[in-house]
Amino acid sequence: MNMNLKQLAAMLGLSQTTVSRALNGYPEVNAETRERVLAAVKATGYRPNRAAQRLATGRAGSIGLVMPVAPGIDSDVHFGEFLAGLGEEAVRHDFHFVINPSAPDEEEATFKRLAASGNVDALFLAYVRAGDPRITMLKSLSIPFVVHGRAVDQPEDYPFLDIDNTAAFHGATRLLIQLGHRRIAFINGPPDLTFAMRRLKGMRRAMEEHGLPVDQDLIQHAFMTDEHGHRAMQRFLARDRPPTAVLCSSTVIALGAVRAINMAGLRLGVDISLIAHDDVLPMLKPENFSVPLTTTRSSLRAAGSRIAARLISRILKNGEQPDQELWQTELIVRASTGPAPKP
């Protein structure tokens, strides 16, 4: 059914202004009326005229993001899962995405152009780096934004959502130490990204607290792919004294690491233990590995949904939201961890 705003309002016995305000989240429209309007929209398939909506509200109804693209930059299943959560919340409020591709060294300029275009009401930033200049730039713009992550060596005076990566990998390492492991390897994400820095910090802190050395040759950084996990694990296992346990920054990395362990004829959870971070990727559940993985867990999809909710609430001015959130992870013990093998 093709229906315009006037016809929808007449069907509901409401003024066009009331229907428009209900659709655009104005707080003076009561919850019962808003639900009536939304139910009618769903039943009739009504779609608001975006141009008219923008003129009426001064809003574009869009969230903007910058996507770095260049030869050698692979697509990332983790980012896709985050966007799925962001999208689920955006759909609930009839918001759109504006995705602006950018060369990696032009991201700041791309953010500025996107904010100045008027095509977005808010921005979000992911894959944070130490002392990230993009955060300083976003703070200078007159547009809402949220950062997924936190910088290092930079004041935390900006809106963010992050997980406590340091605590997560401190706890994971401590579990391995309690099981008697002393030679612990770490297959981490890219070294310039702050989540990877904090995860390594957590591992180091746990080792130092127990008077154990950290072997730099057992730490590997790269993109979080199964190929990276496989190659890194092969190198570790080829050493004269291979590790008895390994930490992986994602279940994707763990997929490759487990393949290398199996190819070496080792038993996971017996000859070598493994803990991975689980972003709750629907196609890679840790409990479905041949040996279920012990994990630290925090949902990327939930993070995306939460960031979208915060941005949309800020745009619509319909409720208070915290500026900063630091989520704790769960440590879930499964069969991939066991006592260190006896020498």
Short mmCIF file of C-alpha atoms in Angstrom, two decimals:
data_model
loop_
_atom_site.label_atom_id
_atom_site.label_comp_id
_atom_site.label_asym_id
_atom_site.label_seq_id
_atom_site.Cartn_x
_atom_site.Cartn_y
_atom_site.Cartn_z
CA MET A 1 0.00 0.00 0.00
CA ASN A 2 1.41 3.40 -1.01
CA MET A 3 0.46 5.79 1.77
CA ASN A 4 1.54 9.33 2.56
CA LEU A 5 1.66 11.10 5.89
CA LYS A 6 -1.74 12.74 5.39
CA GLN A 7 -3.44 9.40 4.74
CA LEU A 8 -1.69 7.73 7.68
CA ALA A 9 -2.78 10.54 10.00
CA ALA A 10 -6.38 10.32 8.76
CA MET A 11 -6.44 6.56 9.28
CA LEU A 12 -5.28 7.01 12.88
CA GLY A 13 -7.49 10.03 13.60
CA LEU A 14 -4.44 12.10 14.51
CA SER A 15 -2.96 15.30 13.17
CA GLN A 16 -0.06 15.07 10.72
CA THR A 17 2.07 16.94 13.23
CA THR A 18 1.39 14.36 15.95
CA VAL A 19 2.19 11.46 13.63
CA SER A 20 5.38 13.15 12.45
CA ARG A 21 6.48 13.85 16.01
CA ALA A 22 5.74 10.26 17.03
CA LEU A 23 7.85 8.96 14.17
CA ASN A 24 10.71 11.29 15.02
CA GLY A 25 10.90 10.48 18.71
CA TYR A 26 9.66 13.74 20.21
CA PRO A 27 9.25 13.27 23.99
CA GLU A 28 5.93 15.15 24.18
CA VAL A 29 4.17 12.33 22.31
CA ASN A 30 2.96 9.80 24.87
CA ALA A 31 4.00 6.16 24.68
CA GLU A 32 0.52 4.87 23.79
CA THR A 33 0.21 7.19 20.78
CA ARG A 34 3.73 6.40 19.62
CA GLU A 35 2.98 2.67 19.76
CA ARG A 36 -0.24 3.18 17.75
CA VAL A 37 1.65 5.09 15.09
CA LEU A 38 4.48 2.56 14.90
CA ALA A 39 2.02 -0.34 14.66
CA ALA A 40 0.22 1.41 11.79
CA VAL A 41 3.51 2.08 10.02
CA LYS A 42 4.40 -1.59 10.26
CA ALA A 43 0.98 -2.72 9.05
CA THR A 44 0.81 -0.34 6.09
CA GLY A 45 4.45 -0.30 5.05
CA TYR A 46 4.48 3.51 5.25
CA ARG A 47 7.89 5.07 4.69
CA PRO A 48 8.45 8.73 5.56
CA ASN A 49 9.75 11.10 2.93
CA ARG A 50 13.33 11.53 4.04
CA ALA A 51 13.73 14.97 2.52
CA ALA A 52 10.54 16.24 4.16
CA GLN A 53 11.52 14.61 7.43
CA ARG A 54 14.88 16.34 7.33
CA LEU A 55 13.27 19.72 6.67
CA ALA A 56 10.84 19.21 9.55
CA THR A 57 13.34 17.98 12.14
CA GLY A 58 16.70 19.31 11.00
CA ARG A 59 18.02 15.74 11.22
CA ALA A 60 19.35 13.46 8.53
CA GLY A 61 18.35 10.26 10.34
CA SER A 62 21.79 8.77 9.71
CA ILE A 63 24.87 7.61 11.58
CA GLY A 64 28.20 8.03 9.85
CA LEU A 65 31.29 5.89 9.87
CA VAL A 66 34.58 5.99 8.01
CA MET A 67 35.91 2.74 6.58
CA PRO A 68 39.63 2.64 5.77
CA VAL A 69 40.30 0.81 2.51
CA ALA A 70 43.59 0.11 0.77
CA PRO A 71 45.48 -2.78 -0.81
CA GLY A 72 46.57 -5.12 1.97
CA ILE A 73 43.70 -4.21 4.33
CA ASP A 74 41.57 -7.33 4.64
CA SER A 75 37.87 -7.43 5.45
CA ASP A 76 37.25 -8.15 9.12
CA VAL A 77 34.59 -10.51 10.44
CA HIS A 78 34.81 -8.79 13.85
CA PHE A 79 33.86 -5.41 12.36
CA GLY A 80 31.02 -7.03 10.45
CA GLU A 81 29.58 -8.43 13.66
CA PHE A 82 29.83 -5.03 15.34
CA LEU A 83 28.02 -3.41 12.40
CA ALA A 84 25.25 -6.02 12.67
CA GLY A 85 24.54 -4.87 16.21
CA LEU A 86 24.70 -1.22 15.18
CA GLY A 87 22.31 -1.96 12.34
CA GLU A 88 19.78 -3.80 14.48
CA GLU A 89 19.35 -0.78 16.72
CA ALA A 90 19.33 1.67 13.80
CA VAL A 91 16.50 -0.26 12.11
CA ARG A 92 14.39 -0.01 15.27
CA HIS A 93 14.53 3.78 15.03
CA ASP A 94 14.46 4.06 11.22
CA PHE A 95 18.04 5.38 11.10
CA HIS A 96 20.41 4.80 8.20
CA PHE A 97 24.16 4.33 7.84
CA VAL A 98 26.40 6.54 5.77
CA ILE A 99 29.63 4.62 5.17
CA ASN A 100 32.43 6.75 3.76
CA PRO A 101 35.48 4.86 2.47
CA SER A 102 38.84 6.51 3.06
CA ALA A 103 42.52 5.95 2.53
CA PRO A 104 44.02 5.12 5.95
CA ASP A 105 46.11 8.32 6.06
CA GLU A 106 43.11 10.52 5.19
CA GLU A 107 40.65 9.40 7.86
CA GLU A 108 40.67 12.67 9.81
CA ALA A 109 39.87 14.69 6.68
CA THR A 110 37.16 12.19 5.73
CA PHE A 111 35.52 12.48 9.15
CA LYS A 112 35.53 16.27 8.82
CA ARG A 113 33.94 16.17 5.38
CA LEU A 114 31.32 13.70 6.56
CA ALA A 115 30.41 15.85 9.55
CA ALA A 116 30.24 19.01 7.40
CA SER A 117 28.11 17.36 4.71
CA GLY A 118 24.94 17.44 6.80
CA ASN A 119 24.24 13.87 5.75
CA VAL A 120 24.81 12.42 9.22
CA ASP A 121 23.66 13.29 12.73
CA ALA A 122 26.42 11.46 14.59
CA LEU A 123 29.68 9.59 14.07
CA PHE A 124 31.39 6.64 15.63
CA LEU A 125 35.03 5.63 15.68
CA ALA A 126 36.47 2.14 15.95
CA TYR A 127 39.92 0.52 15.97
CA VAL A 128 41.51 3.04 18.32
CA ARG A 129 45.25 3.63 18.35
CA ALA A 130 47.55 5.00 21.04
CA GLY A 131 47.25 8.79 21.32
CA ASP A 132 44.71 8.61 18.49
CA PRO A 133 44.55 12.03 16.71
CA ARG A 134 41.11 11.17 15.34
CA ILE A 135 39.65 11.47 18.85
CA THR A 136 41.07 14.98 19.30
CA MET A 137 39.64 15.91 15.91
CA LEU A 138 36.17 14.50 16.71
CA LYS A 139 36.10 16.48 19.96
CA SER A 140 36.55 19.66 17.91
CA LEU A 141 33.44 18.99 15.79
CA SER A 142 29.92 20.05 16.76
CA ILE A 143 28.41 16.61 16.21
CA PRO A 144 27.74 13.73 18.65
CA PHE A 145 30.16 10.80 18.52
CA VAL A 146 31.06 7.66 20.45
CA VAL A 147 34.38 5.82 20.38
CA HIS A 148 34.44 2.03 20.46
CA GLY A 149 37.56 1.57 22.55
CA ARG A 150 39.94 3.93 24.34
CA ALA A 151 43.22 5.55 23.48
CA VAL A 152 46.42 5.06 25.48
CA ASP A 153 48.38 7.98 26.98
CA GLN A 154 45.52 10.37 26.24
CA PRO A 155 42.91 11.89 28.61
CA GLU A 156 39.67 9.90 28.67
CA ASP A 157 37.48 12.99 28.28
CA TYR A 158 35.33 11.73 25.41
CA PRO A 159 32.35 9.37 25.09
CA PHE A 160 33.37 5.74 24.71
CA LEU A 161 32.36 2.12 25.16
CA ASP A 162 35.10 -0.41 25.78
CA ILE A 163 35.70 -3.75 27.43
CA ASP A 164 38.28 -4.12 30.19
CA ASN A 165 40.85 -5.87 28.02
CA THR A 166 43.57 -5.62 30.66
CA ALA A 167 41.44 -7.34 33.30
CA ALA A 168 40.26 -9.97 30.80
CA PHE A 169 43.74 -11.17 29.85
CA HIS A 170 45.09 -10.73 33.37
CA GLY A 171 42.42 -13.18 34.54
CA ALA A 172 43.04 -15.57 31.64
CA THR A 173 46.79 -15.61 32.29
CA ARG A 174 46.29 -16.07 36.00
CA LEU A 175 44.15 -19.15 35.34
CA LEU A 176 46.94 -20.67 33.24
CA ILE A 177 49.51 -19.91 35.94
CA GLN A 178 47.27 -21.52 38.56
CA LEU A 179 47.21 -24.62 36.35
CA GLY A 180 51.01 -24.73 36.51
CA HIS A 181 51.87 -23.18 33.13
CA ARG A 182 55.06 -21.11 32.96
CA ARG A 183 55.84 -20.85 29.23
CA ILE A 184 52.80 -18.97 27.95
CA ALA A 185 52.59 -17.69 24.36
CA PHE A 186 50.34 -14.92 23.09
CA ILE A 187 48.94 -14.52 19.56
CA ASN A 188 47.63 -10.96 19.62
CA GLY A 189 46.04 -8.41 17.30
CA PRO A 190 47.90 -5.59 15.50
CA PRO A 191 50.42 -3.92 17.84
CA ASP A 192 49.23 -0.35 17.12
CA LEU A 193 45.64 -0.98 18.26
CA THR A 194 44.91 -0.22 21.89
CA PHE A 195 42.80 -3.29 22.61
CA ALA A 196 45.86 -5.41 21.75
CA MET A 197 48.12 -3.20 23.89
CA ARG A 198 45.84 -3.60 26.89
CA ARG A 199 45.50 -7.36 26.45
CA LEU A 200 49.28 -7.71 26.42
CA LYS A 201 49.46 -5.47 29.48
CA GLY A 202 47.08 -7.78 31.33
CA MET A 203 49.13 -10.83 30.42
CA ARG A 204 52.40 -9.15 31.49
CA ARG A 205 50.90 -7.98 34.78
CA ALA A 206 49.80 -11.50 35.72
CA MET A 207 53.22 -12.96 34.82
CA GLU A 208 55.06 -10.29 36.81
CA GLU A 209 52.82 -10.77 39.84
CA HIS A 210 53.94 -14.40 39.93
CA GLY A 211 57.61 -13.63 39.27
CA LEU A 212 57.53 -15.20 35.81
CA PRO A 213 59.45 -13.90 32.80
CA VAL A 214 57.69 -12.91 29.60
CA ASP A 215 59.44 -14.42 26.58
CA GLN A 216 59.26 -11.86 23.76
CA ASP A 217 59.74 -14.63 21.22
CA LEU A 218 56.43 -16.11 22.36
CA ILE A 219 54.46 -12.95 21.53
CA GLN A 220 53.17 -12.46 18.00
CA HIS A 221 51.14 -9.53 16.59
CA ALA A 222 49.25 -9.42 13.28
CA PHE A 223 45.78 -9.21 11.78
CA MET A 224 43.26 -11.40 13.55
CA THR A 225 42.85 -14.17 10.99
CA ASP A 226 43.01 -17.95 11.23
CA GLU A 227 46.05 -17.94 8.92
CA HIS A 228 47.91 -15.68 11.36
CA GLY A 229 46.96 -18.00 14.23
CA HIS A 230 48.11 -21.07 12.32
CA ARG A 231 51.49 -19.63 11.31
CA ALA A 232 52.23 -18.17 14.73
CA MET A 233 51.37 -21.43 16.47
CA GLN A 234 53.57 -23.39 14.07
CA ARG A 235 56.51 -21.12 14.91
CA PHE A 236 55.94 -21.50 18.64
CA LEU A 237 55.70 -25.29 18.43
CA ALA A 238 58.93 -25.49 16.42
CA ARG A 239 60.96 -24.03 19.29
CA ASP A 240 63.30 -26.18 21.36
CA ARG A 241 61.10 -25.45 24.39
CA PRO A 242 57.61 -24.80 23.02
CA PRO A 243 54.95 -23.16 25.17
CA THR A 244 52.62 -25.25 27.28
CA ALA A 245 49.81 -22.71 26.90
CA VAL A 246 48.74 -20.00 24.48
CA LEU A 247 46.48 -16.97 24.64
CA CYS A 248 44.63 -15.92 21.47
CA SER A 249 43.07 -12.49 20.94
CA SER A 250 40.07 -13.97 19.12
CA THR A 251 38.39 -17.25 18.30
CA VAL A 252 39.32 -16.60 14.65
CA ILE A 253 43.01 -16.69 15.62
CA ALA A 254 42.30 -19.74 17.79
CA LEU A 255 40.85 -21.57 14.79
CA GLY A 256 44.25 -21.45 13.07
CA ALA A 257 46.17 -22.13 16.28
CA VAL A 258 44.11 -25.27 16.99
CA ARG A 259 44.72 -26.48 13.45
CA ALA A 260 48.49 -26.19 14.00
CA ILE A 261 48.22 -27.97 17.36
CA ASN A 262 46.26 -30.82 15.76
CA MET A 263 48.73 -31.10 12.88
CA ALA A 264 51.55 -31.41 15.40
CA GLY A 265 49.80 -34.39 16.98
CA LEU A 266 49.22 -32.60 20.29
CA ARG A 267 46.12 -32.89 22.44
CA LEU A 268 44.44 -29.59 23.26
CA GLY A 269 43.82 -29.25 26.98
CA VAL A 270 46.32 -32.03 27.74
CA ASP A 271 49.62 -31.36 25.95
CA ILE A 272 48.92 -27.66 25.49
CA SER A 273 46.24 -25.32 26.84
CA LEU A 274 44.54 -22.47 25.00
CA ILE A 275 42.37 -19.50 26.00
CA ALA A 276 40.81 -17.22 23.38
CA HIS A 277 38.76 -14.05 23.50
CA ASP A 278 35.23 -14.73 22.28
CA ASP A 279 33.48 -11.83 20.53
CA VAL A 280 30.39 -14.08 20.28
CA LEU A 281 30.68 -14.58 16.53
CA PRO A 282 27.64 -16.63 15.43
CA MET A 283 29.60 -18.73 12.92
CA LEU A 284 32.45 -19.55 15.29
CA LYS A 285 31.17 -20.69 18.66
CA PRO A 286 33.92 -21.79 21.07
CA GLU A 287 31.77 -24.60 22.44
CA ASN A 288 31.60 -26.13 18.94
CA PHE A 289 35.36 -26.64 18.53
CA SER A 290 36.40 -30.31 18.63
CA VAL A 291 37.76 -29.45 22.08
CA PRO A 292 35.55 -26.65 23.50
CA LEU A 293 37.57 -23.51 24.13
CA THR A 294 38.05 -21.68 27.40
CA THR A 295 37.29 -18.03 26.63
CA THR A 296 36.96 -14.51 27.88
CA ARG A 297 33.65 -13.38 26.42
CA SER A 298 32.03 -10.08 25.44
CA SER A 299 29.61 -9.65 22.56
CA LEU A 300 30.66 -7.33 19.72
CA ARG A 301 27.07 -7.28 18.45
CA ALA A 302 25.86 -6.10 21.85
CA ALA A 303 28.51 -3.36 21.80
CA GLY A 304 27.36 -2.20 18.37
CA SER A 305 23.74 -2.13 19.49
CA ARG A 306 24.63 -0.20 22.64
CA ILE A 307 26.65 2.42 20.76
CA ALA A 308 23.80 2.93 18.27
CA ALA A 309 21.31 3.30 21.15
CA ARG A 310 23.50 5.91 22.80
CA LEU A 311 24.01 7.90 19.60
CA ILE A 312 20.33 7.82 18.62
CA SER A 313 19.27 8.82 22.14
CA ARG A 314 21.67 11.76 21.96
CA ILE A 315 20.36 12.78 18.53
CA LEU A 316 16.70 12.53 19.56
CA LYS A 317 17.36 14.06 23.00
CA ASN A 318 15.01 11.52 24.57
CA GLY A 319 16.91 10.34 27.64
CA GLU A 320 20.12 10.41 29.61
CA GLN A 321 22.88 8.03 28.56
CA PRO A 322 26.27 7.48 30.24
CA ASP A 323 29.19 9.09 28.44
CA GLN A 324 31.62 6.31 29.28
CA GLU A 325 31.13 2.57 29.73
CA LEU A 326 33.72 -0.07 30.56
CA TRP A 327 32.31 -3.58 30.28
CA GLN A 328 33.76 -6.55 32.14
CA THR A 329 34.24 -9.84 30.35
CA GLU A 330 33.24 -13.34 31.46
CA LEU A 331 35.86 -16.06 31.89
CA ILE A 332 34.27 -19.33 30.78
CA VAL A 333 36.31 -22.44 31.51
CA ARG A 334 35.99 -25.33 29.09
CA ALA A 335 38.08 -28.32 28.05
CA SER A 336 40.88 -26.47 26.21
CA THR A 337 42.63 -25.67 29.50
CA GLY A 338 44.20 -28.22 31.80
CA PRO A 339 47.19 -28.71 34.11
CA ALA A 340 50.59 -28.03 32.61
CA PRO A 341 52.17 -31.24 31.30
CA LYS A 342 54.95 -32.63 33.48
CA PRO A 343 58.47 -32.21 32.07
#
